[in-house]
Structures are given as structure tokens and as C-alpha cells.
Short mmCIF file of C-alpha atoms in Angstrom, two decimals:
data_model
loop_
_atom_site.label_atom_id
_atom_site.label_comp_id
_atom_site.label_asym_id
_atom_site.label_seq_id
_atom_site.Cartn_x
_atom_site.Cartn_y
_atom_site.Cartn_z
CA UNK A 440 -27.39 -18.16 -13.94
CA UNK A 441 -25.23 -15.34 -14.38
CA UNK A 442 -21.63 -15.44 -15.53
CA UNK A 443 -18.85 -14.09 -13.60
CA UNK A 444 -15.69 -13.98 -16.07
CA UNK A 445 -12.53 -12.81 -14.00
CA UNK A 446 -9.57 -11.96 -16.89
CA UNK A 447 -6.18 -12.96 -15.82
CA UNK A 448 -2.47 -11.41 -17.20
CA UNK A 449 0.83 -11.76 -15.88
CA UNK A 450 1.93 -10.07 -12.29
CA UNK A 451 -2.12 -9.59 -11.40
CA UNK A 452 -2.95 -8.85 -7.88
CA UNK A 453 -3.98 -12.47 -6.50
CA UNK A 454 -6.30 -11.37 -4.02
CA UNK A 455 -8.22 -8.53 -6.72
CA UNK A 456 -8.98 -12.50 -7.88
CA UNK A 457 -9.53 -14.48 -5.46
CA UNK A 458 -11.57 -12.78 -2.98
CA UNK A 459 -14.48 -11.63 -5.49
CA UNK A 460 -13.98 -15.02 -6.82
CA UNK A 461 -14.78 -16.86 -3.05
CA UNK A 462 -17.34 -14.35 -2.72
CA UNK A 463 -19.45 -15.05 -6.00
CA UNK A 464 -18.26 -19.16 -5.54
CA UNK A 465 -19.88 -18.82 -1.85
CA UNK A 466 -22.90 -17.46 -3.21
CA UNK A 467 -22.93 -20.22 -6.01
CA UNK A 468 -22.77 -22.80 -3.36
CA UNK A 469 -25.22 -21.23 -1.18
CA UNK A 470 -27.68 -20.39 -3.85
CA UNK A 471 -27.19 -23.15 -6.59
CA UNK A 472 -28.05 -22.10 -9.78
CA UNK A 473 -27.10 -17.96 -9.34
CA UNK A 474 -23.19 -18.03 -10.70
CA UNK A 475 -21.06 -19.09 -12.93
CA UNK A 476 -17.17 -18.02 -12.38
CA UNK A 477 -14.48 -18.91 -14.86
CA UNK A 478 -11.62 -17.04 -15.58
CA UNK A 479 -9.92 -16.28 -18.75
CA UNK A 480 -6.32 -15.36 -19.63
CA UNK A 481 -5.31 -13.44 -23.30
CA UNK A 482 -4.12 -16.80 -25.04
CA UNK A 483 -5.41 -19.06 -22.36
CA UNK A 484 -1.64 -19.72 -20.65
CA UNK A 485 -1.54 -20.01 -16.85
CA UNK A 486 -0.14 -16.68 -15.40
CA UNK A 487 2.27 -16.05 -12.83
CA UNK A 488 0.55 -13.19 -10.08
CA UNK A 489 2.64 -10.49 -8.63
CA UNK A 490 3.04 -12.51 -5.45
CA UNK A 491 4.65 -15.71 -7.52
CA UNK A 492 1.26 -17.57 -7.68
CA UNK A 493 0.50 -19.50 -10.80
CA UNK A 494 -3.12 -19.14 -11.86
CA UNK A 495 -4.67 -21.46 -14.47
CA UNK A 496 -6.98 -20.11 -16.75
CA UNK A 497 -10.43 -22.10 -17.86
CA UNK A 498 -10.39 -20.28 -21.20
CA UNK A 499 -8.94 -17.83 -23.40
CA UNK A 500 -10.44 -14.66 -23.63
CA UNK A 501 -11.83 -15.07 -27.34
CA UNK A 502 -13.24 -18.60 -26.18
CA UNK A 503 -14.27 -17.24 -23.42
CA UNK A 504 -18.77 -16.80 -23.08
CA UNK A 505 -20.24 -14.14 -23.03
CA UNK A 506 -20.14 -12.85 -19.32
CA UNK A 507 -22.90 -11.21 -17.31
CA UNK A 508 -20.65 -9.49 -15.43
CA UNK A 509 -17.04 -9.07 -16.11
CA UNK A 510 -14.35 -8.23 -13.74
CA UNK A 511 -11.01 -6.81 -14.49
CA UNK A 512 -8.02 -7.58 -11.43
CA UNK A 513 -5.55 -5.26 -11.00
CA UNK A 514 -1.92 -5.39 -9.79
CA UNK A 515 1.41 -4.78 -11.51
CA UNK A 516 0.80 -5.99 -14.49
CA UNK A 517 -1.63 -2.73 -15.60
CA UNK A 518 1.36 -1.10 -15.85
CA UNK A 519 2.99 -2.88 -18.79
CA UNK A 520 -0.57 -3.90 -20.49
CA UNK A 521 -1.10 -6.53 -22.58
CA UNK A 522 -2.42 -4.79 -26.03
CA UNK A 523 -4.59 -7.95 -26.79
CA UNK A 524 -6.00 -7.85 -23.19
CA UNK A 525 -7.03 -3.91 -23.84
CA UNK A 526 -8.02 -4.69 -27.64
CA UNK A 527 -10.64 -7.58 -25.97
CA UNK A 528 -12.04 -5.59 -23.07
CA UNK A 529 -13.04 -2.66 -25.48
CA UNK A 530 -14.77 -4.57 -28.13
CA UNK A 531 -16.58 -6.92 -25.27
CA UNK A 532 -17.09 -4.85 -22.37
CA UNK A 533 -20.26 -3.24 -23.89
CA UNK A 534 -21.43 -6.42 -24.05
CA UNK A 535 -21.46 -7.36 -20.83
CA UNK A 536 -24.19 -6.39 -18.21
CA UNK A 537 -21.77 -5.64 -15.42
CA UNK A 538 -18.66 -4.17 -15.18
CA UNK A 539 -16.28 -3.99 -12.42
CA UNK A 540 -13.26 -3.72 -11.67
CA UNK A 541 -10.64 -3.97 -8.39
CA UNK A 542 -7.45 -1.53 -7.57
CA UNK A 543 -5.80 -0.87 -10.84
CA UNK A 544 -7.94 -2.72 -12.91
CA UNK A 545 -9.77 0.60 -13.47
CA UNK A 546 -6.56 1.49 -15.02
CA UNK A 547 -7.45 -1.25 -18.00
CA UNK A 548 -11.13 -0.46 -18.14
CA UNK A 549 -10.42 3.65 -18.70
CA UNK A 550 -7.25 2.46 -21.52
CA UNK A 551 -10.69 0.67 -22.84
CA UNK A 552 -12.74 3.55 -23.05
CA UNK A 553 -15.39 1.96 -21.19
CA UNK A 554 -15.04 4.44 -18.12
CA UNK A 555 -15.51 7.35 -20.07
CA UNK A 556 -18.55 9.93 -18.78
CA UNK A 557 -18.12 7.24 -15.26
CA UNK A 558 -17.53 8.23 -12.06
CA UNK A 559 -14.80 5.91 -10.57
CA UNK A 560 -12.39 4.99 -8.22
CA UNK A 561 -9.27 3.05 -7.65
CA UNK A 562 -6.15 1.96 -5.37
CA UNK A 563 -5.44 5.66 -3.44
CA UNK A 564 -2.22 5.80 -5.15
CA UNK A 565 -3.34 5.77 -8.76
CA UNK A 566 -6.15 7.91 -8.81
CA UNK A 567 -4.22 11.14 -9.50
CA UNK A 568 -2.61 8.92 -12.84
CA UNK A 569 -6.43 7.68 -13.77
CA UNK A 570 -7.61 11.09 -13.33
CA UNK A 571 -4.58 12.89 -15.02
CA UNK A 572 -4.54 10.20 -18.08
CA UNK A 573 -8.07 9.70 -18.65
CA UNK A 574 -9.48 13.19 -18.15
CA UNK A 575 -12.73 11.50 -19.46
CA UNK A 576 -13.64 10.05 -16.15
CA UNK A 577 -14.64 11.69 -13.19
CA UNK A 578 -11.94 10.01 -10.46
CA UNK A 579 -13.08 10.14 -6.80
CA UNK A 580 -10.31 9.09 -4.73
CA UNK A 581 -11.99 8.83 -1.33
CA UNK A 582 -14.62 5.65 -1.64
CA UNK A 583 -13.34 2.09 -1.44
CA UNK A 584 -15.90 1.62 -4.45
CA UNK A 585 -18.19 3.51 -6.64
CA UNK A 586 -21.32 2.33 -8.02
CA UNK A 587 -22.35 4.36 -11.49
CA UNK A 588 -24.81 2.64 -13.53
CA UNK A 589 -23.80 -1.11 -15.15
CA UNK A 590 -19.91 0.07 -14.10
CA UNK A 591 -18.54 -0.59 -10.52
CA UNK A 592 -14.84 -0.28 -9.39
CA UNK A 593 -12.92 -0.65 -6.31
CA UNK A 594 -10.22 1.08 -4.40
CA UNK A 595 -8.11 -1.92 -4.02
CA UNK A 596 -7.39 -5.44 -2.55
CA UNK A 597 -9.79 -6.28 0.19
CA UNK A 598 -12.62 -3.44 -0.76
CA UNK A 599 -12.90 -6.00 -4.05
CA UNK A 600 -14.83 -8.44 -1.58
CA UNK A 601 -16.72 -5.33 -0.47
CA UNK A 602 -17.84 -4.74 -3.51
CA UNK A 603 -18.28 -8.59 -4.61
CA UNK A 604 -21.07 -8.52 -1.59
CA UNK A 605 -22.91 -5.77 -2.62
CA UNK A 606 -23.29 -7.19 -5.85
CA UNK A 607 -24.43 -10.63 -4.95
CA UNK A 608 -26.64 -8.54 -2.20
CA UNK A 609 -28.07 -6.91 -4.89
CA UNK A 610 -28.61 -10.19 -7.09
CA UNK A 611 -29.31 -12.50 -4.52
CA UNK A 612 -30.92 -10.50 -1.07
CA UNK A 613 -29.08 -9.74 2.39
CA UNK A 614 -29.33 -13.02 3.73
CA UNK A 615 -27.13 -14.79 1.10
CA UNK A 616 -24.59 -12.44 1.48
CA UNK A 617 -24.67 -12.12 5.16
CA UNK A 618 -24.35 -16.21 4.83
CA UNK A 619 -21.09 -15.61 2.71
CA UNK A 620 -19.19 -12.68 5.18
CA UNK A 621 -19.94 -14.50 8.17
CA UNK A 622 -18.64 -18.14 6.13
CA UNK A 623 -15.62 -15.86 4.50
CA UNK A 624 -15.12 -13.90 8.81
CA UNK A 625 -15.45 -10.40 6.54
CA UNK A 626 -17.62 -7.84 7.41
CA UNK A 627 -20.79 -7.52 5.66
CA UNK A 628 -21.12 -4.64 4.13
CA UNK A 629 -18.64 -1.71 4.20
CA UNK A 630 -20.40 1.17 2.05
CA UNK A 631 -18.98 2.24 -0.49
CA UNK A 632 -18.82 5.87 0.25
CA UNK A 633 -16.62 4.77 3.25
CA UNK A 634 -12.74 6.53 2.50
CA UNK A 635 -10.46 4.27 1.85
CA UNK A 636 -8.30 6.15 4.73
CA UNK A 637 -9.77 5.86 8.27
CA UNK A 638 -8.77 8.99 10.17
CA UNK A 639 -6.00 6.82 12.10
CA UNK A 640 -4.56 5.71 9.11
CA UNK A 641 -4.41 9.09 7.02
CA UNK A 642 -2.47 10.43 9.45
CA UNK A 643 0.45 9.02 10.65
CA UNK A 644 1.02 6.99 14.07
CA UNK A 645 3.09 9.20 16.27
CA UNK A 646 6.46 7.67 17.39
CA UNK A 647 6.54 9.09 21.28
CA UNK A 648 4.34 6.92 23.39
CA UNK A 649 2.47 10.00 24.22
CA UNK A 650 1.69 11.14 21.37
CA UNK A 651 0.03 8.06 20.07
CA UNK A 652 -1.98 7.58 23.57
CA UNK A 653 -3.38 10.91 22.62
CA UNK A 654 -4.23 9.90 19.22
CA UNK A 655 -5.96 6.68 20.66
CA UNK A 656 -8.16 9.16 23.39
CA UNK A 657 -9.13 10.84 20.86
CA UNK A 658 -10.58 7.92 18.36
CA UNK A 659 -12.06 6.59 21.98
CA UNK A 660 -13.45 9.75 23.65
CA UNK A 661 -15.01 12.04 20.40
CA UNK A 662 -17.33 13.41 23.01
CA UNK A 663 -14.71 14.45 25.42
CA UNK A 664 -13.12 18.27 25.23
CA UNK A 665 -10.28 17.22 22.61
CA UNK A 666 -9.32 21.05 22.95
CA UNK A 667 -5.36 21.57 22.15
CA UNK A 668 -4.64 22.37 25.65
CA UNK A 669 -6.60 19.97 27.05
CA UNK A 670 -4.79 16.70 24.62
CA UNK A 671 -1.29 19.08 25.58
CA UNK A 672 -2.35 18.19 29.20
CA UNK A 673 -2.97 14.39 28.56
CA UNK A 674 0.43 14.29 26.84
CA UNK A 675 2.09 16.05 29.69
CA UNK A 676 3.51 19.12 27.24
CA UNK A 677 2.96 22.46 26.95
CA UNK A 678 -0.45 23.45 24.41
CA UNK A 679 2.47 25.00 21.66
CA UNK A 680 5.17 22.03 21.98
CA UNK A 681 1.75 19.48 21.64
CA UNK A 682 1.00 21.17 18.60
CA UNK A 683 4.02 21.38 17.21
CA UNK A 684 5.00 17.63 17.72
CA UNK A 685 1.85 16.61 16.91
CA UNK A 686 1.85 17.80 13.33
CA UNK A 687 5.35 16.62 13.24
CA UNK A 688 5.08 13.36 13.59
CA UNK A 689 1.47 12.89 12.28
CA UNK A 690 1.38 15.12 9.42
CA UNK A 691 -1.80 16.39 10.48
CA UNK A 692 -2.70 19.48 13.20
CA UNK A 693 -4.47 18.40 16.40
CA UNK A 694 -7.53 20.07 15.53
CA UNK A 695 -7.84 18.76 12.11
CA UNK A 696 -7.09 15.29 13.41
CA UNK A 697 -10.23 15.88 15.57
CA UNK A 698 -12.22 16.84 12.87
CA UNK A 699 -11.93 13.51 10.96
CA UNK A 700 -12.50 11.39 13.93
CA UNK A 701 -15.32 12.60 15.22
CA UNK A 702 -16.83 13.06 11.43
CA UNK A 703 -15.88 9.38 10.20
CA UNK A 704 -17.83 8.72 14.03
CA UNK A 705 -20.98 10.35 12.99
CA UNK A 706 -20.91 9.13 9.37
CA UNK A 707 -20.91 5.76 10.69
CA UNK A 708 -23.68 5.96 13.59
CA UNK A 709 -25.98 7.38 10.45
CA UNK A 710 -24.86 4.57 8.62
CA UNK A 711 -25.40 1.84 10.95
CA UNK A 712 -28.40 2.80 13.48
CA UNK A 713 -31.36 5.04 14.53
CA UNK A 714 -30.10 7.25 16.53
CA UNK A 715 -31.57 10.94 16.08
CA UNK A 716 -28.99 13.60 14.99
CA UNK A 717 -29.15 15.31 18.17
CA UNK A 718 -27.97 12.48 20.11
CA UNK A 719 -25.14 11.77 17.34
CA UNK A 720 -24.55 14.91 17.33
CA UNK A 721 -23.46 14.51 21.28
CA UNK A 722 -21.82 11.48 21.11
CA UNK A 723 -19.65 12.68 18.47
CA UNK A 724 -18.69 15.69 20.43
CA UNK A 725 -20.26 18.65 18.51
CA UNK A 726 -22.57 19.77 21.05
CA UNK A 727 -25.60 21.01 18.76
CA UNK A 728 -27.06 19.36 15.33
CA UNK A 729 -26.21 22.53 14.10
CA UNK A 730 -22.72 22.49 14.26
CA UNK A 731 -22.69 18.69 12.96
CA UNK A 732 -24.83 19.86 10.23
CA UNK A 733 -21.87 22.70 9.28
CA UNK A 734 -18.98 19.96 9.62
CA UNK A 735 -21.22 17.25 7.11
CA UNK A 736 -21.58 20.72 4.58
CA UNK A 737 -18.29 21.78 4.82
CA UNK A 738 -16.51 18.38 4.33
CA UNK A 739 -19.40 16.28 2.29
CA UNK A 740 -21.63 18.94 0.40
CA UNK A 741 -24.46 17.44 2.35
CA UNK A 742 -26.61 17.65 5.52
CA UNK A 743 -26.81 14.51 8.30
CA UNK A 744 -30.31 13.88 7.36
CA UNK A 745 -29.47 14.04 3.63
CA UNK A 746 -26.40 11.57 4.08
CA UNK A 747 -28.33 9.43 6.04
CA UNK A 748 -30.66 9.03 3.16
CA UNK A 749 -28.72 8.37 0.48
CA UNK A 750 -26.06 6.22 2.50
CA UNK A 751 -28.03 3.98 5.11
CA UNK A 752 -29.50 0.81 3.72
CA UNK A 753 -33.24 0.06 3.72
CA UNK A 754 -32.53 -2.58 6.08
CA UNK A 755 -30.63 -1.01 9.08
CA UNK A 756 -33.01 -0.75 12.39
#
């Protein structure tokens, strides 16, 4: 049985504890035997979460047992940290098999040391702080979690259940999980090199009706000629007033817009099925592998057949 030990402070993010918590407590009850999940607060007090939930701790942290895998919450309480809370988690996170951590709980881990020579992730708003504070660790703000040896983390909120299932997938076997995301109506497994920013929400949502029709084509129709004066003509402007509205109230050109839709497209048909890279390459609307194979280079270092390698799991069709 491995233990789960989930450490609690004042204004934590409820849900960077309860939804890994439902997650490993599903797998529990599924698989009897596999977890144990307490919780533990500094001096064993119940704590009040950001939201105005009162959690009740089983233990306090030095009566805590040892865990197996320990997971630090974040929230707004990271940013006024306990000293006792940081003084615990760096003499007993080496100790513990697993580390992990959700949103700005990698904020605690790093003040720890224990993310030092890691490659890690958090909430999209803090990663310039973690990287700028904690030069030590190498921050990469675009997964929803990273995996690096015995230390996970998460970009924030919901992406902690992400997480939570790959871990009990990896403890437990695909079945048990899937059992848990279809009992918990999640998703079973969004990767962890997925961005934490789909294209549609990076950018902006246009305010004219037009304009956001467009943007919706475009997620829709990757395939389709998504050419500036072609989207200009769907709008019903002029190619230069398109562009320049566009960008205005999006953030983001037309053509870059593109870019990310139909890449986050192809990422996710190597992902999730069998399709050869010519016919992605179609669907997605860049004509020729070869041209795919320049956008994957350009934006992610690597070719399609070399991201589907590393990022599709063993047991996709």
C-alpha cells in the first residue's frame, strides 16, 4: 500500500486537494489495498482554503508517516509561506518516493530545494516568478505537467487530476484509471506535454460576431484555405481591415492564429490514433509531410515521427 500524504496550510487551493485526493481515493476503492491518503496540516489545526472551505487535517506534519508519495497543494497561501511548512518539506521530501506537486505548490517544493537540477512546471502565471527566483530549476511554462524522475508537478487546478491519473496509471495499469475518469466524468488522460493554453484560449475571443465566427472556421476547417483574404472574405471585410481587427481584438495575427490551430490539430491526431503523417498532414491543412515536418521543427525542436514517439502511449490503436 502506498501512502499518499496531501499537506494542508491556510488559503490552499481546495481543488489542488481534492481532486488528486478523489482520484487516488477512487483508485483505493477500486483496487483495495493500493492507497493510503491522509492529509497533514503544520500543527495539525483544520485550515480555512482560499475559497472559505474548512479542511480537517488527520495529522500533523511531524506525526505524520512516512509517505510514498507526497503532494504539495497550491493556492494563495504559497505566497505568505508557512516557515515550518518549508522547514518540513526540505528535511522529508528526500524521503519520500514521489513528489508532486499542483499550481503553486511548485512554488513550496523549489523554496525547499527539492526542485533544484528539475525540470518543472506550474500555474501559467507563476512560472516567470519560479523561473526568475529559483534559477536552479529549469521552468517550462507550456505543459499542464512535467514528469522528471521521482518529481512531478502540475500547471494548476484541474491538470492536478491529470496528473493524479497518470500516476495511479502508472501504479495500478490503464484499466483502473480509465475506471476512475469515467466514475470522476474527466477525461482520461490529457498528456502532459499538452500547453496549458489551447490555441482558442491563448488568444483572445474576438468581440464582433464576425470575428469570432472566423476564429471558430478556423478551429473547425484546419484543412480549408485559412488564407488572410480568404477568412477577410468569410468576415465580409477587406484582407487589410481583417487583419488589422483581427490582431486587435485577439492579440494574435491571422496567420499566426492558424499556425497554432492546425499544429495543436496534428499534435493531437499523433497523440491519439494511427493515422500516417501524410494523411495528418492533409487533414491539418499543410498539404505535404514536409511542410508539417518544418512547422513540428520550428515550434517543438522535433519531427512528427519523433513526437509521436516520445508522446503517444503504448496503448493507443
Amino acid at each position: 500500500m502506498r501512502t499518499v500524504l496531501i499537506v494542508l496550510f491556510d488559503d490552499v487551493q481546495s481543488l489542488d486537494v481534492t481532486g488528486p485526493l478523489e482520484v487516488f481515493a477512487g483508485a483505493e476503492a477500486w483496487h483495495g489495498g493500493s492507497y493510503r491518503v491522509l492529509t497533514a496540516s503544520p500543527d495539525g489545526a483544520p485550515v480555512r482554503s482560499s475559497s472559505g472551505l474548512t479542511l480537517v487535517p488527520d495529522h500533523a506534519l511531524d506525526d505524520a508517516p512516512a509517505p510514498h508519495t507526497l503532494l504539495v497543494p497550491g493556492g494563495r497561501g504559497t505566497r505568505h509561506q508557512d516557515r515550518r511548512l518549508t522547514d518540513w518539506l526540505r528535511g522529508h521530501g528526500p524521503r519520500a518516493e514521489r513528489l508532486v506537486s499542483v499550481c503553486t505548490g511548485a512554488i513550496l517544493l523549489a523554496e525547499a530545494g527539492l526542485l533544484d537540477g528539475h525540470r518543472a512546471t506550474t500555474h501559467w502565471a507563476y512560472c516567470d516568478k519560479l523561473a526568475r527566483d529559483h534559477p536552479a530549476v529549469e521552468v517550462d511554462p507550456d505543459p499542464i505537467f512535467v514528469r522528471d524522475g521521482r518529481v512531478s508537478t502540475s500547471a494548476g487546478v484541474t491538470s492536478g487530476i491529470d496528473l493524479a491519473l497518470a500516476l495511479v496509471e502508472e501504479d495500478l495499469g490503464r484499466e483502473t484509471a480509465l475506471a476512475i475518469a469515467r466514475h470522476l466524468v474527466v477525461f482520461l488522460r490529457r498528456p502532459g506535454n499538452q500547453a496549458q493554453f489551447s490555441a482558442q484560449l491563448a488568444a483572445q475571443t474576438a468581440r464582433r460576431e464576425p470575428l469570432r465566427e472566423v476564429q471558430q472556421w478556423i478551429t473547425e476547417h484546419p484543412d480549408h484555405d485559412l488564407s488572410v483574404e480568404s477568412l477577410a472574405a468569410r468576415a465580409r471585410l477587406s484582407p487589410r481591415h481583417f487583419a488589422r481587427a483581427f490582431q486587435s481584438e485577439t492579440g494574435t495575427t491571422p496567420g499566426r492564429y492558424v499556425e497554432r490551430v492546425r499544429l495543436e490539430q496534428a499534435r493531437r491526431l499523433l497523440e491519439d490514433t494511427g493515422d500516417g503523417v501524410e494523411e495528418i498532414s492533409r487533414a491539418c491543412g499543410y498539404g505535404t509531410p514536409e511542410a508539417m515536418r518544418r512547422a513540428f521543427v520550428k515550434a517543438l525542436g522535433s519531427a512528427p515521427a519523433e513526437y509521436r514517439r516520445r508522446f503517444r502511449p503504448a496503448s493507443t490503436p
